Amino acid sequence: MKFRTIGVLTSGGDAPGINPCIRAVVRSAIAQGVEVIGIQEGFDGLIRGEMSHLRVRDVSGIIHRGGTFLRTARCPEFLNPKGQRQALRELNEAGIDGLVVIGGDGSMKGTHVLAELGFPVVGAPASIDNDVWGTDMSLGVDTALNTIMHAVDKLRDTASSHQRAFLVETMGRGCGYLALIVGVICGAEIILIPEVEARLEQVSEAVEDAYARGKTHAIIIAAEGASLDVDEVAAHLNAHEVGFETRVTILGHVPRGGSPTAFDRMLATRMGVKAVEALLGGKTDVMVGLEGREIITIPLEEVIKSSRCPNMGFYEMALILAR
Ligand code: ADP
Ligand code: F6P
């Protein structure tokens, strides 16, 4: 099939790296004589027909910016066949021959639906959670990790001055990846993640033990999806004689923003270029992903069947090293 025009949209939770990915999609398509239409606000904007042509200059000055200049949305309407058919109608009416969707695991499910309706699509994984199956890293993960790491480093300064324990909650939905990696690289006493059941007593023992070993502070990293709630843990620690007073910091959406790191900009650029290459080369119903050092394509059917799980070897490693 000869592609004259392709579309690009960003969907679901935003992540640093999406903007440089859009830039790579737009410029690599135009370099091959293909026009690009940018669709606003994900599947929602698609259903409403909110789109316009993107030219080379339209993606100037975004390579270093977090968020997505096309804006994003969660779109319940697209979960229904009626909304999906409306989206397809809009794509056809706009003369779009193929679509690149940049988003998380939910967005990849939506992308697969369009492929099943016969529309050529390629996905690119973007989610700070790093729960998308089929890629070692999604866009935004490295930036989010660095943001959380710097926040914990700062909290450690004040924790140490006041001899306190800090409970830091990270995002991640049902996946403990961010909390686990930050736990390792920030030397946490204990890491609370959805993949591991924990008891309140385990946390207080670990903190008390850190105090007894002469530590000046204790850091506990908790994923938002962990079985123990951070306020419940803090109340338990403050009610018991663990040595340190405890404070809670919930990072919330902070790691979702910010200028993408060098790693994320490079990954975004490579994924954007590969997505266009795959689409124009006749591939459809696939996602681009990072496997080792290579950018590969993987069938969306495989991607949406599973979720990527963090390497639990890192959990054991963190516990051993938190001496
Ligand atoms: P993310 O892509 O960041 O995981 P969501 O899970 O909210 O974010 O998904 C983004 C959008 O993708 C949803 O609002 C919906 O429009 C679409 N989507 C999610 N799951 C499905 C599904 N099973 N079928 C069709 N579309 C879906
Ligand atoms: O999937 C990305 C993510 O940031 C999750 O870590 C978090 O649970 C969720 O999105 C928050 O969603 P919202 O931006 O709709 O509050």
Coordinates of C-alpha atoms and ligand atoms in Angstrom, one line a residue:
M1 CA 0.0 0.0 0.0
K2 CA 1.2 3.5 -0.8
F3 CA 0.9 5.8 2.2
R4 CA 0.2 9.5 1.3
T5 CA -0.8 10.7 4.8
I6 CA -0.3 9.2 8.3
G7 CA -1.8 10.3 11.6
V8 CA -0.2 10.6 15.0
L9 CA -1.9 10.8 18.4
T10 CA -0.9 10.5 22.0
S11 CA -3.1 8.7 24.5
G12 CA -3.4 7.8 28.2
G13 CA -1.1 9.1 30.9
D14 CA 1.6 11.5 29.5
A15 CA 5.3 10.7 29.9
P16 CA 8.5 12.7 29.2
G17 CA 9.8 11.6 25.8
I18 CA 6.5 11.8 24.0
N19 CA 7.3 15.2 22.4
P20 CA 10.6 14.1 20.9
C21 CA 8.8 10.9 19.6
I22 CA 6.2 13.0 17.9
R23 CA 8.9 15.1 16.3
A24 CA 10.7 12.0 15.0
V25 CA 7.4 10.6 13.6
V26 CA 6.6 13.9 11.8
R27 CA 10.0 14.6 10.4
S28 CA 10.9 11.0 9.3
A29 CA 7.5 10.7 7.5
I30 CA 7.9 14.0 5.8
A31 CA 11.5 13.1 4.8
Q32 CA 9.9 10.2 2.9
G33 CA 7.3 12.3 1.1
V34 CA 4.4 11.4 3.5
E35 CA 2.2 14.1 5.0
V36 CA 1.4 13.9 8.8
I37 CA -1.8 14.9 10.6
G38 CA -1.6 15.5 14.3
I39 CA -4.7 14.3 16.2
Q40 CA -5.4 16.3 19.4
E41 CA -6.2 14.6 22.8
G42 CA -5.9 11.0 21.9
F43 CA -8.8 8.8 20.9
D44 CA -11.2 11.5 22.3
G45 CA -9.9 14.1 19.8
L46 CA -10.0 11.5 17.1
I47 CA -13.7 10.7 17.7
R48 CA -14.4 14.5 17.6
G49 CA -12.3 14.9 14.4
E50 CA -9.9 17.4 16.1
M51 CA -6.8 17.3 13.9
S52 CA -4.6 19.4 11.7
H53 CA -1.5 19.0 9.4
L54 CA 1.9 19.0 11.1
R55 CA 4.7 20.4 9.1
V56 CA 8.5 20.3 9.9
R57 CA 8.4 23.6 11.8
D58 CA 5.4 22.6 13.8
V59 CA 7.5 20.3 15.8
S60 CA 10.4 22.7 16.4
G61 CA 11.4 23.5 20.0
I62 CA 9.7 20.4 21.5
I63 CA 12.6 17.9 21.7
H64 CA 13.4 19.0 25.3
R65 CA 9.9 19.5 26.6
G66 CA 7.9 17.1 28.9
G67 CA 4.2 16.4 28.3
T68 CA 2.7 16.1 24.9
F69 CA 2.0 19.2 22.7
L70 CA -0.8 17.2 21.0
R71 CA -2.3 16.8 24.5
T72 CA -3.7 13.5 25.7
A73 CA -6.8 12.1 27.2
R74 CA -8.4 9.0 28.6
C75 CA -11.5 8.2 26.4
P76 CA -14.2 5.9 27.8
E77 CA -16.2 6.3 24.6
F78 CA -13.5 4.5 22.7
L79 CA -14.0 1.4 24.8
N80 CA -17.3 0.9 22.9
P81 CA -17.8 -0.3 19.3
K82 CA -19.8 2.8 18.6
G83 CA -16.9 5.1 19.5
Q84 CA -14.4 2.9 17.7
R85 CA -16.4 3.0 14.5
Q86 CA -16.7 6.7 14.8
A87 CA -12.9 7.0 15.2
L88 CA -12.5 4.9 12.0
R89 CA -14.9 7.1 10.1
E90 CA -12.9 10.2 11.1
L91 CA -9.6 8.6 10.0
N92 CA -11.0 7.7 6.6
E93 CA -12.7 11.1 6.1
A94 CA -9.4 12.9 6.9
G95 CA -7.7 10.8 4.3
I96 CA -5.3 9.2 6.8
D97 CA -3.8 5.9 5.6
G98 CA -2.1 4.8 8.8
L99 CA -1.7 5.8 12.4
V100 CA 1.0 6.0 15.0
V101 CA -0.3 5.8 18.6
I102 CA 2.0 6.8 21.4
G103 CA 0.8 5.7 24.8
G104 CA 0.7 3.1 27.6
D105 CA -0.8 -0.4 27.8
G106 CA -4.4 0.8 27.7
S107 CA -3.6 2.8 24.5
M108 CA -2.0 -0.2 23.0
K109 CA -5.2 -2.1 23.5
G110 CA -7.1 0.7 21.7
T111 CA -4.5 0.6 18.9
H112 CA -5.1 -3.1 18.5
V113 CA -8.8 -2.6 18.2
L114 CA -8.2 -0.2 15.2
A115 CA -6.0 -2.9 13.6
E116 CA -8.8 -5.5 14.0
L117 CA -11.1 -3.1 12.2
G118 CA -8.6 -3.2 9.3
F119 CA -6.8 0.1 9.9
P120 CA -3.0 0.1 9.6
V121 CA -1.5 1.1 13.0
V122 CA 1.8 1.0 14.9
G123 CA 2.1 1.7 18.6
A124 CA 5.0 3.3 20.6
P125 CA 5.1 2.6 24.3
A126 CA 5.1 5.6 26.6
S127 CA 4.3 5.3 30.3
I128 CA 6.4 6.1 33.4
D129 CA 5.1 2.8 34.9
N130 CA 7.2 0.6 32.7
D131 CA 4.5 -2.0 32.7
V132 CA 4.1 -2.3 28.9
W133 CA 4.9 -5.8 27.7
G134 CA 7.4 -6.2 24.8
T135 CA 9.8 -3.4 25.6
D136 CA 12.7 -3.2 28.1
M137 CA 11.8 0.5 28.6
S138 CA 8.8 2.6 27.8
L139 CA 9.2 6.3 27.1
G140 CA 9.4 8.4 30.2
V141 CA 10.6 5.8 32.6
D142 CA 14.2 7.0 32.7
T143 CA 13.2 10.6 33.3
A144 CA 10.7 9.6 36.0
L145 CA 13.4 7.5 37.7
N146 CA 15.8 10.4 37.7
T147 CA 13.1 12.8 39.1
I148 CA 12.3 10.4 41.9
M149 CA 16.0 9.7 42.6
H150 CA 16.7 13.5 43.0
A151 CA 13.7 13.9 45.2
V152 CA 14.8 11.1 47.5
D153 CA 18.3 12.5 47.6
K154 CA 16.9 15.8 48.8
L155 CA 14.7 14.1 51.4
R156 CA 17.7 12.2 52.7
D157 CA 19.5 15.5 53.5
T158 CA 16.7 16.7 55.7
A159 CA 16.0 13.1 57.1
S160 CA 19.6 12.9 58.1
S161 CA 19.6 16.3 59.8
H162 CA 16.5 15.5 61.9
Q163 CA 17.2 11.8 62.3
R164 CA 13.9 10.9 60.7
A165 CA 12.5 8.1 58.6
F166 CA 10.9 9.1 55.3
L167 CA 8.2 7.2 53.5
V168 CA 8.2 8.2 49.9
E169 CA 5.3 7.1 47.6
T170 CA 5.9 6.9 43.9
M171 CA 3.3 6.4 41.1
G172 CA 3.3 3.2 39.1
R173 CA -0.4 2.0 39.1
G174 CA -0.2 -1.8 39.7
C175 CA 3.5 -2.0 38.9
G176 CA 6.3 -1.7 41.4
Y177 CA 9.1 -0.9 38.8
L178 CA 9.7 2.7 39.7
A179 CA 9.7 2.1 43.5
L180 CA 11.9 -1.0 43.1
I181 CA 14.6 0.7 41.0
V182 CA 14.6 3.8 43.1
G183 CA 14.8 1.7 46.3
V184 CA 18.0 0.1 44.9
I185 CA 19.6 3.3 43.6
C186 CA 18.8 5.3 46.7
G187 CA 19.6 2.7 49.3
A188 CA 16.2 2.2 50.8
E189 CA 15.8 0.3 54.0
I190 CA 12.7 -1.4 52.7
I191 CA 10.7 -1.2 49.5
L192 CA 6.9 -1.7 49.3
I193 CA 5.6 -2.9 46.0
P194 CA 2.5 -4.6 44.8
E195 CA 4.5 -7.7 43.7
V196 CA 5.5 -8.4 47.3
E197 CA 3.1 -8.8 50.3
A198 CA 4.4 -6.9 53.3
R199 CA 3.4 -6.7 57.0
L200 CA 3.5 -3.5 59.1
E201 CA 5.8 -5.3 61.6
Q202 CA 8.3 -6.0 58.8
V203 CA 8.6 -2.3 58.1
S204 CA 9.0 -1.3 61.8
E205 CA 11.6 -4.0 62.3
A206 CA 13.6 -2.8 59.3
V207 CA 13.5 0.8 60.5
E208 CA 14.3 0.0 64.1
D209 CA 17.2 -2.2 62.9
A210 CA 18.5 0.7 60.8
Y211 CA 18.4 2.9 63.9
A212 CA 20.2 0.3 66.0
R213 CA 22.9 0.0 63.4
G214 CA 23.7 3.6 63.8
K215 CA 22.0 5.0 60.7
T216 CA 21.1 8.7 60.8
H217 CA 18.0 8.2 58.7
A218 CA 15.8 5.6 57.1
I219 CA 14.3 5.7 53.6
I220 CA 11.2 3.6 52.7
I221 CA 10.1 3.7 49.1
A222 CA 6.5 2.7 48.5
A223 CA 4.7 2.1 45.2
E224 CA 1.2 3.6 45.0
G225 CA -0.2 0.0 44.3
A226 CA 1.5 -1.6 47.3
S227 CA -0.7 -3.6 49.7
L228 CA 0.2 -1.3 52.7
D229 CA -1.0 2.3 52.6
V230 CA 1.7 4.9 53.4
D231 CA -0.3 6.8 56.0
E232 CA -1.1 3.5 57.7
V233 CA 2.6 2.6 57.7
A234 CA 3.6 6.1 59.0
A235 CA 1.0 5.8 61.8
H236 CA 2.3 2.4 62.7
L237 CA 6.0 3.6 62.8
N238 CA 5.1 6.7 64.8
A239 CA 3.1 4.6 67.3
H240 CA 6.1 2.3 67.9
E241 CA 9.5 3.0 69.3
V242 CA 11.5 2.7 66.1
G243 CA 14.1 5.4 66.9
F244 CA 13.2 7.7 64.1
E245 CA 10.2 10.0 63.8
T246 CA 8.5 9.4 60.5
R247 CA 7.3 11.8 57.7
V248 CA 5.5 11.0 54.5
T249 CA 6.1 12.5 51.0
I250 CA 3.8 11.5 48.2
L251 CA 5.4 12.5 44.9
G252 CA 2.1 12.1 43.0
H253 CA 2.3 13.4 39.4
V254 CA 5.7 15.2 39.8
P255 CA 7.6 12.3 38.0
R256 CA 5.2 12.5 35.1
G257 CA 6.6 15.9 34.1
G258 CA 9.9 17.5 33.2
S259 CA 12.4 17.6 30.4
P260 CA 13.2 14.1 29.1
T261 CA 16.6 12.8 29.9
A262 CA 19.2 12.0 27.2
F263 CA 18.2 8.4 27.4
D264 CA 14.5 9.2 26.8
R265 CA 15.2 11.6 24.0
M266 CA 17.3 9.0 22.2
L267 CA 14.8 6.2 22.8
A268 CA 11.9 8.5 21.7
T269 CA 13.7 9.5 18.5
R270 CA 14.6 5.9 17.6
M271 CA 11.1 4.6 18.4
G272 CA 9.4 7.4 16.4
V273 CA 11.6 6.7 13.3
K274 CA 11.1 3.0 13.6
A275 CA 7.3 3.4 14.0
V276 CA 7.2 5.3 10.7
E277 CA 9.6 2.8 9.0
A278 CA 7.4 -0.1 10.1
L279 CA 4.1 1.6 9.0
L280 CA 5.4 2.7 5.6
G281 CA 7.0 -0.7 5.2
G282 CA 3.6 -2.4 5.4
K283 CA 3.7 -3.6 9.0
T284 CA 0.6 -3.2 11.1
D285 CA -0.9 -4.2 14.4
V286 CA 2.6 -4.0 16.0
M287 CA 4.4 -1.9 18.6
V288 CA 7.9 -0.7 18.5
G289 CA 10.0 -1.7 21.6
L290 CA 13.5 -1.7 23.0
E291 CA 15.1 -5.2 23.2
G292 CA 18.6 -4.9 24.5
R293 CA 20.2 -2.3 22.2
E294 CA 17.8 -2.8 19.3
I295 CA 14.5 -1.2 18.4
I296 CA 12.2 -4.1 17.4
T297 CA 8.6 -4.5 16.4
I298 CA 6.3 -6.9 18.3
P299 CA 2.7 -7.9 17.5
L300 CA 0.2 -5.9 19.6
E301 CA -1.7 -9.1 20.3
E302 CA 1.3 -10.3 22.3
V303 CA 1.8 -6.8 24.0
I304 CA -1.8 -6.6 25.3
K305 CA -1.9 -10.2 26.6
S306 CA 0.6 -9.5 29.4
S307 CA 2.1 -6.8 31.6
R308 CA 5.8 -6.3 32.1
C309 CA 6.9 -7.2 35.7
P310 CA 10.0 -5.8 37.5
N311 CA 13.0 -8.0 37.9
M312 CA 12.6 -9.5 41.4
G313 CA 16.3 -10.2 41.7
F314 CA 16.7 -6.5 42.3
Y315 CA 14.4 -6.7 45.3
E316 CA 16.6 -9.3 47.0
M317 CA 19.7 -7.2 46.0
A318 CA 18.3 -4.1 47.6
L319 CA 17.5 -5.9 50.9
I320 CA 21.1 -7.4 51.0
L321 CA 22.7 -4.0 50.4
A322 CA 20.6 -2.0 52.9
R323 CA 23.0 -2.7 55.7
Ligands
ADP1 P1 -2.5 4.2 29.2 O1 -2.5 4.2 27.7 O2 -1.5 5.3 29.8 O3 -2.3 2.9 29.9 P2 -5.3 4.1 29.8 O4 -5.3 2.8 30.4 O5 -6.2 5.1 30.4 O6 -3.9 4.8 29.7 O7 -5.8 4.0 28.3 C1 -5.9 5.1 27.4 C2 -7.1 5.0 26.5 O8 -6.9 3.8 25.7 C3 -8.4 4.7 27.2 O9 -9.0 5.9 27.8 C4 -9.2 4.2 26.1 O10 -9.7 5.2 25.3 C5 -8.2 3.3 25.4 N1 -8.3 1.9 25.8 C6 -7.9 1.4 27.0 N2 -8.2 0.1 27.1 C7 -8.9 -0.2 25.9 C8 -9.5 -1.4 25.4 N3 -9.5 -2.6 26.1 N4 -10.1 -1.3 24.2 C9 -10.2 -0.2 23.5 N5 -9.6 1.0 23.9 C10 -8.9 0.9 25.1
F6P2 O1 -0.1 5.2 34.1 C1 0.6 6.3 34.4 C2 0.1 6.9 35.7 O2 0.8 8.0 36.1 C3 0.1 5.9 36.9 O3 1.3 5.7 37.5 C4 -1.0 6.5 37.8 O4 -1.6 5.5 38.6 C5 -2.0 7.1 36.9 O5 -1.3 7.2 35.6 C6 -2.6 8.4 37.3 O6 -3.5 8.7 36.4 P1 -4.1 10.2 36.3 O7 -3.1 11.1 35.6 O8 -5.4 10.0 35.5 O9 -4.3 10.7 37.7

